[in-house]
mmCIF file of C-alpha atoms in Angstrom:
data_model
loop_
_atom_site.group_PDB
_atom_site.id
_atom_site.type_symbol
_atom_site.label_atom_id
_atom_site.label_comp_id
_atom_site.label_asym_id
_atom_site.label_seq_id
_atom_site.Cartn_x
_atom_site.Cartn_y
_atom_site.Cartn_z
ATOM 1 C CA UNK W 1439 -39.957 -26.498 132.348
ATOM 2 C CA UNK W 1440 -38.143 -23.661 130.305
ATOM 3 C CA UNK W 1441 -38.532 -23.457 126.833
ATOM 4 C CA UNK W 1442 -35.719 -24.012 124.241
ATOM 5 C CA UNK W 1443 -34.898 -20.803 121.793
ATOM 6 C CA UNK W 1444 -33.190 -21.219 118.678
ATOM 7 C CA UNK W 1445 -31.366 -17.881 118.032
ATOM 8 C CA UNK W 1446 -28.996 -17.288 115.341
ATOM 9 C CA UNK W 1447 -27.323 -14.488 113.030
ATOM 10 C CA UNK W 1448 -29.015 -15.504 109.102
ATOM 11 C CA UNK W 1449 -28.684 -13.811 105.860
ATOM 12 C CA UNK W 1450 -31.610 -13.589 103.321
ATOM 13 C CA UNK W 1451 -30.253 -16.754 101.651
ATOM 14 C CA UNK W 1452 -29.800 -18.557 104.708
ATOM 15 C CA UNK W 1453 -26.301 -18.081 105.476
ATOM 16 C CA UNK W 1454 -25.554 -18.649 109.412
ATOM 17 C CA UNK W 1455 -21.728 -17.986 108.484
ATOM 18 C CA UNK W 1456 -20.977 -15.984 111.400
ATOM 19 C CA UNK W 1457 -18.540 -13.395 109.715
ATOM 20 C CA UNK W 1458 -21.589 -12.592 107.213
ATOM 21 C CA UNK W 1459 -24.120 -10.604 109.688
ATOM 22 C CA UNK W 1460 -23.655 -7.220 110.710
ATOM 23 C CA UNK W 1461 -21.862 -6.644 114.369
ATOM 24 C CA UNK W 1462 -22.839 -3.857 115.611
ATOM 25 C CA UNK W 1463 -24.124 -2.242 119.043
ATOM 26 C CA UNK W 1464 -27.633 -3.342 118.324
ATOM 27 C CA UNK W 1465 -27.099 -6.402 117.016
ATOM 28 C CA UNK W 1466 -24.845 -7.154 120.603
ATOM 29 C CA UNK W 1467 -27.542 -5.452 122.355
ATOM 30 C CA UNK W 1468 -30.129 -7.984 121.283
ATOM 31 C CA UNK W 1469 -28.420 -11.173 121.877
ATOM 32 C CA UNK W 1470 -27.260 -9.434 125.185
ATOM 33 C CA UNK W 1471 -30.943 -9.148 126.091
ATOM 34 C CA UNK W 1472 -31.744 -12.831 124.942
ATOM 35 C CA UNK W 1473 -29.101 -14.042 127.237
ATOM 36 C CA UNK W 1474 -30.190 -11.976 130.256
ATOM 37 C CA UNK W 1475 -33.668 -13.725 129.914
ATOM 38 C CA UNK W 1476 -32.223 -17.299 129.562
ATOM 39 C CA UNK W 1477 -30.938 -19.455 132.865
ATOM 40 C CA UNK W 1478 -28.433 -21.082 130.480
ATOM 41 C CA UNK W 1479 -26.746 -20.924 126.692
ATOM 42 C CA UNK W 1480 -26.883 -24.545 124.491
ATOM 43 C CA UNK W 1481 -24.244 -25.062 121.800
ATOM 44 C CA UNK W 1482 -22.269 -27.880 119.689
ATOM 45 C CA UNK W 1483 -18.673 -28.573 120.105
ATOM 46 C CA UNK W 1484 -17.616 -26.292 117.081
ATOM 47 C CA UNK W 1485 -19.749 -22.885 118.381
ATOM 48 C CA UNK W 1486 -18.431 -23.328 121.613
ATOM 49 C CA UNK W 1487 -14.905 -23.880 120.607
ATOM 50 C CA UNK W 1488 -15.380 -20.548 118.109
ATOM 51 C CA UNK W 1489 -16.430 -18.708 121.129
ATOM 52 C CA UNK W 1490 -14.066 -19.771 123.989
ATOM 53 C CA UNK W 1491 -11.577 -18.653 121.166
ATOM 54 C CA UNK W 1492 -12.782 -15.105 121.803
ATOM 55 C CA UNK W 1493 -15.285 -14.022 124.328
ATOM 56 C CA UNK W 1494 -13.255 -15.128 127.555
ATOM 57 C CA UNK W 1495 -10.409 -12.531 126.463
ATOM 58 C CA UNK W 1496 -12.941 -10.061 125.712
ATOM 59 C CA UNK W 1497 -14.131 -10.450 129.213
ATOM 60 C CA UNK W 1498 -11.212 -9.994 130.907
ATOM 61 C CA UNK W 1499 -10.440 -7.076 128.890
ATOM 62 C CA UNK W 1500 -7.463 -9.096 126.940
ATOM 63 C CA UNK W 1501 -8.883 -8.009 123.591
ATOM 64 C CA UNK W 1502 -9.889 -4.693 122.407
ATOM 65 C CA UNK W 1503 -13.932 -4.594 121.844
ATOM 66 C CA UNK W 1504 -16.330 -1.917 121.986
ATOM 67 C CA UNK W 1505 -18.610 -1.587 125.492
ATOM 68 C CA UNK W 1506 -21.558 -3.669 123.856
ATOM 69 C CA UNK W 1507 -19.696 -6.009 123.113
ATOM 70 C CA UNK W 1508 -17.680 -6.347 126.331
ATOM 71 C CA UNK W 1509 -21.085 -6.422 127.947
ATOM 72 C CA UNK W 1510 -21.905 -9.185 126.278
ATOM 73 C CA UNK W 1511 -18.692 -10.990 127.239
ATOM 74 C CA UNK W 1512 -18.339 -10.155 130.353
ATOM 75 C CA UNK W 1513 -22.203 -11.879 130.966
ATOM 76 C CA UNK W 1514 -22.013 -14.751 128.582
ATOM 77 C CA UNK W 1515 -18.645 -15.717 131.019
ATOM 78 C CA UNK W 1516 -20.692 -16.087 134.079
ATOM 79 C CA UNK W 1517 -24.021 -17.637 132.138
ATOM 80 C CA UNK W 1518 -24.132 -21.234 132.650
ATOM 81 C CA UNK W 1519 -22.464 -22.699 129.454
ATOM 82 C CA UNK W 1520 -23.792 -26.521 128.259
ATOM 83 C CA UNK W 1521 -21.906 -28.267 125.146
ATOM 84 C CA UNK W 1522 -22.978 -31.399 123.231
ATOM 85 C CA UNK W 1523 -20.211 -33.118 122.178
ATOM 86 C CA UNK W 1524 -19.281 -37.102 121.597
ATOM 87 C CA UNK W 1525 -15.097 -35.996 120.788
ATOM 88 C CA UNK W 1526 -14.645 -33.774 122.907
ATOM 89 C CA UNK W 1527 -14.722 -34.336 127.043
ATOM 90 C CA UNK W 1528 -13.200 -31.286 128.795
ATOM 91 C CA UNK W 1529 -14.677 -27.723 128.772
ATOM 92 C CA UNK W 1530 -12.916 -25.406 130.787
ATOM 93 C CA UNK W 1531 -14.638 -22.233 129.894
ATOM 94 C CA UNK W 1532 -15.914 -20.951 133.580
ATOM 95 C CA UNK W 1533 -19.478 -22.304 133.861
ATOM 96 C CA UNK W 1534 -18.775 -25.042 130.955
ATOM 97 C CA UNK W 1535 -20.659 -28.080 131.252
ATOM 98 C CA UNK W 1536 -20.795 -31.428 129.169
ATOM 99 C CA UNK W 1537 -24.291 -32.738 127.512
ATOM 100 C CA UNK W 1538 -23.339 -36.358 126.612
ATOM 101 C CA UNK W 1539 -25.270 -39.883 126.062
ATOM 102 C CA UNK W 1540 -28.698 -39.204 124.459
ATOM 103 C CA UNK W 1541 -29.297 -36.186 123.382
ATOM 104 C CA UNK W 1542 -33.286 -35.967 123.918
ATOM 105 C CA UNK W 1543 -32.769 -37.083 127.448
ATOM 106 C CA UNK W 1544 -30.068 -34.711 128.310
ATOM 107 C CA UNK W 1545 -31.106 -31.593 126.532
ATOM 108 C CA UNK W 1546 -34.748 -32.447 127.975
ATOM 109 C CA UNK W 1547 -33.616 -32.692 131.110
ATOM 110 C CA UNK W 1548 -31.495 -29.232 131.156
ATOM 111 C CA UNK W 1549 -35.318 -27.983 129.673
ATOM 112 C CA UNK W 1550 -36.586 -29.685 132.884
ATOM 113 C CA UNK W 1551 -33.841 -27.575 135.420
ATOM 114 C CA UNK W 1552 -33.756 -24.521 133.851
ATOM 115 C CA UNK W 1553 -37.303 -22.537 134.172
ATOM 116 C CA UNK W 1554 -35.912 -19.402 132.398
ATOM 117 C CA UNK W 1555 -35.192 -20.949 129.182
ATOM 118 C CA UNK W 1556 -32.186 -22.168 127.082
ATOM 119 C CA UNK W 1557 -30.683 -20.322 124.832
ATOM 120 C CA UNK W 1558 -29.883 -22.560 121.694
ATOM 121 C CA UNK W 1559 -26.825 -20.960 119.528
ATOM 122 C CA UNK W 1560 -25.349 -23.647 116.983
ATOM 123 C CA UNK W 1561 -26.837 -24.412 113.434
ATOM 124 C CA UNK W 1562 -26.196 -28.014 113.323
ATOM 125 C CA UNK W 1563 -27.241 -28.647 116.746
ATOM 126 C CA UNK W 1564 -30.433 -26.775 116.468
ATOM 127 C CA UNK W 1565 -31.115 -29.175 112.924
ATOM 128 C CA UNK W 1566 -30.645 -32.124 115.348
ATOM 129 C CA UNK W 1567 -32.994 -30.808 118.069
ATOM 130 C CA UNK W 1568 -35.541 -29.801 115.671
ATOM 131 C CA UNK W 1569 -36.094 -33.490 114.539
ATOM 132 C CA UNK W 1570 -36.361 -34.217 117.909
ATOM 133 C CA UNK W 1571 -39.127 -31.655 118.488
ATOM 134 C CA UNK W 1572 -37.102 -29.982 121.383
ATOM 135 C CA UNK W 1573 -37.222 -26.389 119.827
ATOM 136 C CA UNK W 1574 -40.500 -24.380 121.064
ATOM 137 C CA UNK W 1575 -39.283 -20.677 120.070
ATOM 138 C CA UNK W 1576 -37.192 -18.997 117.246
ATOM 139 C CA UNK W 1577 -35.628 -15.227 117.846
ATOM 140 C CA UNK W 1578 -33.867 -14.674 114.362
ATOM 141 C CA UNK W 1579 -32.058 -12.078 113.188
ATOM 142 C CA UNK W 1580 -31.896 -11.705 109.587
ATOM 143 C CA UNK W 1581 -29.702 -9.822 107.752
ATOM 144 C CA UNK W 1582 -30.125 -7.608 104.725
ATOM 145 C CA UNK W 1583 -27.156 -9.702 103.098
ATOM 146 C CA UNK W 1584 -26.953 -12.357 100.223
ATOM 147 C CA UNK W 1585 -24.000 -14.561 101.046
ATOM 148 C CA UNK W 1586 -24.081 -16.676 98.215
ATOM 149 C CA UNK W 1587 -22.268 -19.792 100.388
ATOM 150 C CA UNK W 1588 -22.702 -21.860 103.367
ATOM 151 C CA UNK W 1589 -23.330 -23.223 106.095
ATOM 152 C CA UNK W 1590 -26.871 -22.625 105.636
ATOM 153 C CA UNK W 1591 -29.535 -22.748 108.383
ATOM 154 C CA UNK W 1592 -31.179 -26.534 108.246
ATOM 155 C CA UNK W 1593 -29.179 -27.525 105.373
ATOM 156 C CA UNK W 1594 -28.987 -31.402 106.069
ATOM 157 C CA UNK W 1595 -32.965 -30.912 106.231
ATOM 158 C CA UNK W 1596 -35.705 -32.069 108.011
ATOM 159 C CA UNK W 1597 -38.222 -34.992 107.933
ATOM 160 C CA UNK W 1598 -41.135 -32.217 108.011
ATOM 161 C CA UNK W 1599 -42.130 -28.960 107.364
ATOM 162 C CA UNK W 1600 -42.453 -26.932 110.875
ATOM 163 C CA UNK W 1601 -45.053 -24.890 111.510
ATOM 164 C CA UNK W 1602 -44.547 -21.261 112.830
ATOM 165 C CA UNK W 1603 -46.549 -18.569 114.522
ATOM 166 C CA UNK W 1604 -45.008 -15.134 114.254
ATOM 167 C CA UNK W 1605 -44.973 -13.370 117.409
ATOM 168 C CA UNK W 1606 -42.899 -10.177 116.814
ATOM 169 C CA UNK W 1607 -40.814 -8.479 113.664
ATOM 170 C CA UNK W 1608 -38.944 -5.615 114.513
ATOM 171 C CA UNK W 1609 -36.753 -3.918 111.918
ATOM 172 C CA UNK W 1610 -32.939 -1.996 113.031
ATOM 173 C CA UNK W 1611 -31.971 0.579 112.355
ATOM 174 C CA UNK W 1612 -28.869 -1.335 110.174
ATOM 175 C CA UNK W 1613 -32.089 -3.131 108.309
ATOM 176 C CA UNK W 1614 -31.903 -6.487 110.070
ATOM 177 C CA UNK W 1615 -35.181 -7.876 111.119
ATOM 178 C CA UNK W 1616 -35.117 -9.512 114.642
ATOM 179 C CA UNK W 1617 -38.169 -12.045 114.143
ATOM 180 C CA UNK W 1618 -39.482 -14.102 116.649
ATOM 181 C CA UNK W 1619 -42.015 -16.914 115.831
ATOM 182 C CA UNK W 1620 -42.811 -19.812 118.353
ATOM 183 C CA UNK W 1621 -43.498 -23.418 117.216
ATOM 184 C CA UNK W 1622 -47.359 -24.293 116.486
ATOM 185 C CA UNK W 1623 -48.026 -27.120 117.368
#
Protein backbone atom coordinates (compact mmCIF):
# COMPACT_ATOMS: atom_id res chain seq x y z
CA UNK A 1 0.00 0.00 0.00
CA UNK A 2 1.34 3.59 -0.89
CA UNK A 3 1.02 6.22 1.39
CA UNK A 4 -1.17 9.37 0.88
CA UNK A 5 0.85 12.96 0.90
CA UNK A 6 -0.85 16.05 1.51
CA UNK A 7 1.20 18.75 -0.33
CA UNK A 8 0.20 22.22 -0.73
CA UNK A 9 1.52 25.94 -1.34
CA UNK A 10 0.58 27.83 2.52
CA UNK A 11 1.32 31.21 3.75
CA UNK A 12 2.27 31.91 7.45
CA UNK A 13 -1.43 32.60 8.15
CA UNK A 14 -2.63 29.69 6.45
CA UNK A 15 -3.55 30.93 3.18
CA UNK A 16 -3.61 27.96 0.43
CA UNK A 17 -4.83 30.76 -2.14
CA UNK A 18 -2.82 29.62 -4.92
CA UNK A 19 -1.89 33.13 -6.45
CA UNK A 20 -0.36 33.98 -2.82
CA UNK A 21 2.95 31.63 -2.80
CA UNK A 22 5.94 32.39 -4.59
CA UNK A 23 6.39 30.59 -8.26
CA UNK A 24 9.51 30.26 -8.91
CA UNK A 25 12.14 27.60 -10.33
CA UNK A 26 12.53 26.07 -6.93
CA UNK A 27 9.34 26.13 -5.83
CA UNK A 28 8.41 24.08 -9.49
CA UNK A 29 11.40 22.11 -8.85
CA UNK A 30 10.05 20.72 -5.61
CA UNK A 31 6.62 19.79 -6.50
CA UNK A 32 8.30 18.43 -9.76
CA UNK A 33 10.30 16.09 -7.52
CA UNK A 34 7.16 15.15 -5.33
CA UNK A 35 5.41 14.11 -8.42
CA UNK A 36 8.28 12.04 -9.85
CA UNK A 37 8.15 9.97 -6.54
CA UNK A 38 4.30 9.51 -6.58
CA UNK A 39 2.49 6.66 -8.98
CA UNK A 40 -0.48 9.07 -9.12
CA UNK A 41 -1.78 12.90 -8.24
CA UNK A 42 -5.35 13.13 -5.96
CA UNK A 43 -7.45 16.28 -6.29
CA UNK A 44 -11.19 17.75 -5.89
CA UNK A 45 -13.25 18.85 -8.74
CA UNK A 46 -12.27 22.63 -8.34
CA UNK A 47 -8.10 21.96 -8.29
CA UNK A 48 -8.43 19.86 -11.09
CA UNK A 49 -10.61 22.10 -13.09
CA UNK A 50 -7.94 25.17 -12.07
CA UNK A 51 -5.29 23.03 -13.48
CA UNK A 52 -6.68 21.47 -16.72
CA UNK A 53 -7.30 25.31 -17.26
CA UNK A 54 -3.53 25.66 -17.57
CA UNK A 55 -1.02 22.92 -17.38
CA UNK A 56 -2.24 20.90 -20.57
CA UNK A 57 -1.36 24.14 -22.76
CA UNK A 58 1.76 24.52 -20.97
CA UNK A 59 2.59 21.05 -22.01
CA UNK A 60 2.08 21.28 -25.37
CA UNK A 61 3.94 24.39 -25.49
CA UNK A 62 0.51 26.52 -26.16
CA UNK A 63 1.43 28.92 -23.36
CA UNK A 64 4.57 30.70 -22.70
CA UNK A 65 6.27 29.27 -19.27
CA UNK A 66 9.68 29.10 -18.15
CA UNK A 67 11.62 25.39 -18.53
CA UNK A 68 10.72 24.46 -14.79
CA UNK A 69 7.71 24.99 -15.22
CA UNK A 70 7.18 23.28 -18.58
CA UNK A 71 8.87 20.37 -16.88
CA UNK A 72 6.45 20.19 -14.60
CA UNK A 73 3.68 20.23 -17.20
CA UNK A 74 4.86 18.29 -19.50
CA UNK A 75 5.10 15.29 -16.46
CA UNK A 76 2.02 16.11 -14.51
CA UNK A 77 0.20 15.40 -18.30
CA UNK A 78 1.34 11.88 -18.43
CA UNK A 79 1.01 11.22 -14.34
CA UNK A 80 -2.02 9.33 -13.68
CA UNK A 81 -4.64 12.05 -12.73
CA UNK A 82 -7.69 10.84 -10.07
CA UNK A 83 -10.63 13.48 -9.28
CA UNK A 84 -13.32 13.23 -6.56
CA UNK A 85 -16.22 14.68 -7.66
CA UNK A 86 -20.25 13.99 -7.07
CA UNK A 87 -21.21 17.04 -10.09
CA UNK A 88 -19.03 16.47 -12.23
CA UNK A 89 -18.69 12.96 -14.46
CA UNK A 90 -16.31 13.51 -17.41
CA UNK A 91 -12.53 14.26 -17.12
CA UNK A 92 -10.84 14.43 -20.23
CA UNK A 93 -7.48 15.58 -19.15
CA UNK A 94 -5.09 12.59 -20.64
CA UNK A 95 -4.72 10.15 -17.72
CA UNK A 96 -8.00 11.67 -15.89
CA UNK A 97 -9.82 9.34 -13.87
CA UNK A 98 -13.13 9.58 -11.73
CA UNK A 99 -13.12 8.71 -7.74
CA UNK A 100 -16.90 8.42 -7.06
CA UNK A 101 -19.30 6.54 -4.39
CA UNK A 102 -17.55 6.45 -0.96
CA UNK A 103 -14.83 8.22 -0.61
CA UNK A 104 -12.84 6.00 2.11
CA UNK A 105 -13.36 3.03 -0.09
CA UNK A 106 -12.25 4.57 -3.26
CA UNK A 107 -9.39 6.72 -2.18
CA UNK A 108 -8.32 3.53 0.00
CA UNK A 109 -8.41 1.50 -2.66
CA UNK A 110 -6.25 3.84 -5.17
CA UNK A 111 -3.80 3.70 -1.65
CA UNK A 112 -4.15 -0.10 -2.14
CA UNK A 113 -2.96 0.04 -6.26
CA UNK A 114 -0.60 2.53 -6.15
CA UNK A 115 2.72 1.40 -4.09
CA UNK A 116 4.56 4.70 -4.88
CA UNK A 117 2.27 6.95 -3.17
CA UNK A 118 -0.49 9.53 -3.96
CA UNK A 119 0.07 12.75 -4.25
CA UNK A 120 -2.86 14.70 -2.49
CA UNK A 121 -3.16 18.49 -3.96
CA UNK A 122 -6.66 20.11 -2.95
CA UNK A 123 -7.38 21.90 0.46
CA UNK A 124 -10.86 20.85 0.91
CA UNK A 125 -10.32 17.41 -0.14
CA UNK A 126 -7.36 16.87 2.03
CA UNK A 127 -9.87 18.38 5.23
CA UNK A 128 -12.21 15.52 4.16
CA UNK A 129 -9.53 12.80 4.06
CA UNK A 130 -8.01 13.88 7.18
CA UNK A 131 -11.26 13.04 9.17
CA UNK A 132 -11.14 9.98 7.58
CA UNK A 133 -7.58 9.24 8.75
CA UNK A 134 -6.41 8.58 5.08
CA UNK A 135 -3.48 11.18 5.21
CA UNK A 136 -0.07 9.46 6.53
CA UNK A 137 2.49 12.29 5.27
CA UNK A 138 2.55 16.17 4.90
CA UNK A 139 5.33 17.94 2.42
CA UNK A 140 4.40 21.73 2.97
CA UNK A 141 5.70 24.54 1.63
CA UNK A 142 5.26 27.60 3.53
CA UNK A 143 5.64 30.83 2.45
CA UNK A 144 7.20 33.89 4.02
CA UNK A 145 3.77 35.74 3.19
CA UNK A 146 0.78 37.04 5.37
CA UNK A 147 -2.27 36.90 3.14
CA UNK A 148 -4.65 38.25 5.38
CA UNK A 149 -7.76 36.15 3.47
CA UNK A 150 -8.83 32.78 2.56
CA UNK A 151 -9.24 29.80 1.77
CA UNK A 152 -7.29 28.73 4.63
CA UNK A 153 -5.74 25.26 5.11
CA UNK A 154 -8.41 23.08 7.38
CA UNK A 155 -10.69 25.89 7.76
CA UNK A 156 -14.07 23.89 8.15
CA UNK A 157 -11.91 22.08 11.01
CA UNK A 158 -11.42 18.92 12.36
CA UNK A 159 -12.95 16.63 15.06
CA UNK A 160 -9.24 16.30 16.59
CA UNK A 161 -6.07 17.64 16.94
CA UNK A 162 -3.46 15.53 14.64
CA UNK A 163 -0.42 14.62 15.77
CA UNK A 164 2.82 15.27 13.72
CA UNK A 165 6.38 14.07 13.62
CA UNK A 166 8.71 16.37 11.75
CA UNK A 167 10.86 14.61 9.44
CA UNK A 168 12.69 17.33 7.41
CA UNK A 169 12.70 21.47 7.24
CA UNK A 170 14.60 22.82 4.59
CA UNK A 171 14.66 26.58 4.01
CA UNK A 172 14.96 28.27 -0.05
CA UNK A 173 16.69 30.28 -1.03
CA UNK A 174 13.26 32.70 -1.68
CA UNK A 175 12.68 31.93 2.34
CA UNK A 176 9.97 29.30 1.98
CA UNK A 177 10.34 26.37 4.23
CA UNK A 178 9.55 22.98 2.51
CA UNK A 179 8.51 20.92 5.78
CA UNK A 180 7.73 17.51 5.82
CA UNK A 181 6.17 15.84 8.95
CA UNK A 182 4.43 12.32 8.79
CA UNK A 183 1.31 11.46 10.86
CA UNK A 184 2.04 9.86 14.49
CA UNK A 185 0.00 7.72 15.17
Amino acid sequence: MGLLTFSINVTLDGCVDHQEGIADDETHAFFTRLMDECGAMLWGRVTYEMMESYWPAVARGDAEAPPAMREWAVKLEAKPKYVVSSTRKDFPWTNSHHIAGNLRTGVQKLKDATPNGVLLGSGKLATELDRLDLIDEYKLLVHPRIAGHGPTLYESGLPSTRRLELISAKPLRSGVVAIHYRRAR
